[in-house]
């Protein structure tokens, strides 16, 4: 049995195998991990079944760093080599449709009601992963610009905003505020970007809720981009503005909300600079 480092070719093979299982898992199709493992073994350099099993767990950890879904049956195992992250990046580059996927059943604008989203607590220091695990995931997110990828994914952003629009309307309707539900506006679609928020909604008592939506297919700690204008509006309208973070979107959308000041919840890092001539 080989105990040496996995080659790029081996990593590419096992990553492709993992994504094949992941696609079945997300779609609810039956598959056999043991069957996949047995089919993969002859293609590798004398790896043991336990080695393959552990590498699949490594891939789960890598995918968390990429802000992507993973197979729950393969518990994330960290301390992986970055060559495995490179293999995942190669697979994603060869399969761009994967990053553009959306949930099979998106609420339609023609529906009168949509189920409310699960909205839980935001990540905190008290519930963060062990430091070494968190650093590995954040390193991947920085190296492969996961936040920028999600920001550039227009289809993902639009679908997330639509889902939150339906959530706000359904929540108000369920609270007996159909009058307010009918007034909820999709500002970014109706007026264009630039307002500093995407959805103009209401609290049940009628107070305005200005909602900036950030969507990812990844876990709740996936980094995201926020603009200078969004931060300015958050500061100017603190009592009304909130950031609605929608995560695990392609599989089972979940959410949490953040309220100004944002730097009380997240670390804000400047990633671009404006250059001007004197």
mmCIF file with all atom_site columns, N, CA and C in Angstrom, residues 17 21 32-42 44 48-53 56 74:
data_model
loop_
_atom_site.group_PDB
_atom_site.id
_atom_site.type_symbol
_atom_site.label_atom_id
_atom_site.label_alt_id
_atom_site.label_comp_id
_atom_site.label_asym_id
_atom_site.label_entity_id
_atom_site.label_seq_id
_atom_site.pdbx_PDB_ins_code
_atom_site.Cartn_x
_atom_site.Cartn_y
_atom_site.Cartn_z
_atom_site.occupancy
_atom_site.B_iso_or_equiv
_atom_site.pdbx_formal_charge
_atom_site.auth_seq_id
_atom_site.auth_comp_id
_atom_site.auth_asym_id
_atom_site.auth_atom_id
_atom_site.pdbx_PDB_model_num
ATOM 1  N N  . UNK A 1 17 ? -14.869 11.800 -8.287 1.00 0.00 ? 17 UNK A N  1
ATOM 2  C CA . UNK A 1 17 ? -15.721 10.770 -7.690 1.00 0.00 ? 17 UNK A CA 1
ATOM 3  C C  . UNK A 1 17 ? -16.588 11.362 -6.583 1.00 0.00 ? 17 UNK A C  1
ATOM 4  N N  . UNK A 1 21 ? -20.854 11.671 -6.285 1.00 0.00 ? 21 UNK A N  1
ATOM 5  C CA . UNK A 1 21 ? -21.686 11.279 -5.142 1.00 0.00 ? 21 UNK A CA 1
ATOM 6  C C  . UNK A 1 21 ? -22.456 12.468 -4.586 1.00 0.00 ? 21 UNK A C  1
ATOM 7  N N  . UNK A 1 32 ? -24.054 4.358  -3.509 1.00 0.00 ? 32 UNK A N  1
ATOM 8  C CA . UNK A 1 32 ? -23.308 3.541  -2.553 1.00 0.00 ? 32 UNK A CA 1
ATOM 9  C C  . UNK A 1 32 ? -21.883 4.067  -2.436 1.00 0.00 ? 32 UNK A C  1
ATOM 10 N N  . UNK A 1 33 ? -21.535 4.539  -1.256 1.00 0.00 ? 33 UNK A N  1
ATOM 11 C CA . UNK A 1 33 ? -20.168 5.012  -1.038 1.00 0.00 ? 33 UNK A CA 1
ATOM 12 C C  . UNK A 1 33 ? -19.172 3.863  -1.204 1.00 0.00 ? 33 UNK A C  1
ATOM 13 N N  . UNK A 1 34 ? -19.534 2.686  -0.726 1.00 0.00 ? 34 UNK A N  1
ATOM 14 C CA . UNK A 1 34 ? -18.637 1.530  -0.839 1.00 0.00 ? 34 UNK A CA 1
ATOM 15 C C  . UNK A 1 34 ? -18.399 1.165  -2.306 1.00 0.00 ? 34 UNK A C  1
ATOM 16 N N  . UNK A 1 35 ? -19.452 1.229  -3.106 1.00 0.00 ? 35 UNK A N  1
ATOM 17 C CA . UNK A 1 35 ? -19.317 0.909  -4.534 1.00 0.00 ? 35 UNK A CA 1
ATOM 18 C C  . UNK A 1 35 ? -18.417 1.923  -5.228 1.00 0.00 ? 35 UNK A C  1
ATOM 19 N N  . UNK A 1 36 ? -18.594 3.181  -4.906 1.00 0.00 ? 36 UNK A N  1
ATOM 20 C CA . UNK A 1 36 ? -17.730 4.217  -5.478 1.00 0.00 ? 36 UNK A CA 1
ATOM 21 C C  . UNK A 1 36 ? -16.278 3.977  -5.068 1.00 0.00 ? 36 UNK A C  1
ATOM 22 N N  . UNK A 1 37 ? -16.090 3.647  -3.807 1.00 0.00 ? 37 UNK A N  1
ATOM 23 C CA . UNK A 1 37 ? -14.737 3.444  -3.291 1.00 0.00 ? 37 UNK A CA 1
ATOM 24 C C  . UNK A 1 37 ? -14.055 2.262  -3.982 1.00 0.00 ? 37 UNK A C  1
ATOM 25 N N  . UNK A 1 38 ? -14.786 1.173  -4.144 1.00 0.00 ? 38 UNK A N  1
ATOM 26 C CA . UNK A 1 38 ? -14.208 -0.012 -4.793 1.00 0.00 ? 38 UNK A CA 1
ATOM 27 C C  . UNK A 1 38 ? -13.866 0.255  -6.255 1.00 0.00 ? 38 UNK A C  1
ATOM 28 N N  . UNK A 1 39 ? -14.690 1.052  -6.921 1.00 0.00 ? 39 UNK A N  1
ATOM 29 C CA . UNK A 1 39 ? -14.420 1.375  -8.327 1.00 0.00 ? 39 UNK A CA 1
ATOM 30 C C  . UNK A 1 39 ? -13.218 2.301  -8.466 1.00 0.00 ? 39 UNK A C  1
ATOM 31 N N  . UNK A 1 40 ? -12.975 3.097  -7.449 1.00 0.00 ? 40 UNK A N  1
ATOM 32 C CA . UNK A 1 40 ? -11.888 4.072  -7.506 1.00 0.00 ? 40 UNK A CA 1
ATOM 33 C C  . UNK A 1 40 ? -10.530 3.455  -7.176 1.00 0.00 ? 40 UNK A C  1
ATOM 34 N N  . UNK A 1 41 ? -10.506 2.487  -6.288 1.00 0.00 ? 41 UNK A N  1
ATOM 35 C CA . UNK A 1 41 ? -9.245  1.926  -5.786 1.00 0.00 ? 41 UNK A CA 1
ATOM 36 C C  . UNK A 1 41 ? -8.281  1.462  -6.883 1.00 0.00 ? 41 UNK A C  1
ATOM 37 N N  . UNK A 1 42 ? -8.734  0.734  -7.921 1.00 0.00 ? 42 UNK A N  1
ATOM 38 C CA . UNK A 1 42 ? -7.778  0.271  -8.944 1.00 0.00 ? 42 UNK A CA 1
ATOM 39 C C  . UNK A 1 42 ? -7.124  1.402  -9.728 1.00 0.00 ? 42 UNK A C  1
ATOM 40 N N  . UNK A 1 44 ? -5.999  4.179  -8.378 1.00 0.00 ? 44 UNK A N  1
ATOM 41 C CA . UNK A 1 44 ? -5.080  4.903  -7.509 1.00 0.00 ? 44 UNK A CA 1
ATOM 42 C C  . UNK A 1 44 ? -3.786  4.120  -7.306 1.00 0.00 ? 44 UNK A C  1
ATOM 43 N N  . UNK A 1 48 ? -5.220  2.381  0.348  1.00 0.00 ? 48 UNK A N  1
ATOM 44 C CA . UNK A 1 48 ? -6.117  1.517  1.107  1.00 0.00 ? 48 UNK A CA 1
ATOM 45 C C  . UNK A 1 48 ? -7.519  2.112  1.128  1.00 0.00 ? 48 UNK A C  1
ATOM 46 N N  . UNK A 1 49 ? -8.496  1.287  1.479  1.00 0.00 ? 49 UNK A N  1
ATOM 47 C CA . UNK A 1 49 ? -9.870  1.777  1.572  1.00 0.00 ? 49 UNK A CA 1
ATOM 48 C C  . UNK A 1 49 ? -9.986  2.857  2.642  1.00 0.00 ? 49 UNK A C  1
ATOM 49 N N  . UNK A 1 50 ? -9.279  2.686  3.748  1.00 0.00 ? 50 UNK A N  1
ATOM 50 C CA . UNK A 1 50 ? -9.342  3.691  4.814  1.00 0.00 ? 50 UNK A CA 1
ATOM 51 C C  . UNK A 1 50 ? -8.721  5.012  4.367  1.00 0.00 ? 50 UNK A C  1
ATOM 52 N N  . UNK A 1 51 ? -7.677  4.928  3.538  1.00 0.00 ? 51 UNK A N  1
ATOM 53 C CA . UNK A 1 51 ? -7.048  6.139  3.015  1.00 0.00 ? 51 UNK A CA 1
ATOM 54 C C  . UNK A 1 51 ? -8.008  6.893  2.101  1.00 0.00 ? 51 UNK A C  1
ATOM 55 N N  . UNK A 1 52 ? -8.724  6.154  1.271  1.00 0.00 ? 52 UNK A N  1
ATOM 56 C CA . UNK A 1 52 ? -9.699  6.776  0.367  1.00 0.00 ? 52 UNK A CA 1
ATOM 57 C C  . UNK A 1 52 ? -10.838 7.397  1.172  1.00 0.00 ? 52 UNK A C  1
ATOM 58 N N  . UNK A 1 53 ? -11.287 6.672  2.191  1.00 0.00 ? 53 UNK A N  1
ATOM 59 C CA . UNK A 1 53 ? -12.365 7.182  3.047  1.00 0.00 ? 53 UNK A CA 1
ATOM 60 C C  . UNK A 1 53 ? -11.954 8.498  3.707  1.00 0.00 ? 53 UNK A C  1
ATOM 61 N N  . UNK A 1 56 ? -11.878 11.388 1.270  1.00 0.00 ? 56 UNK A N  1
ATOM 62 C CA . UNK A 1 56 ? -13.224 11.922 1.038  1.00 0.00 ? 56 UNK A CA 1
ATOM 63 C C  . UNK A 1 56 ? -13.616 12.889 2.155  1.00 0.00 ? 56 UNK A C  1
ATOM 64 N N  . UNK A 1 74 ? -19.758 12.230 5.014  1.00 0.00 ? 74 UNK A N  1
ATOM 65 C CA . UNK A 1 74 ? -18.301 12.312 5.115  1.00 0.00 ? 74 UNK A CA 1
ATOM 66 C C  . UNK A 1 74 ? -17.964 13.497 6.014  1.00 0.00 ? 74 UNK A C  1
#
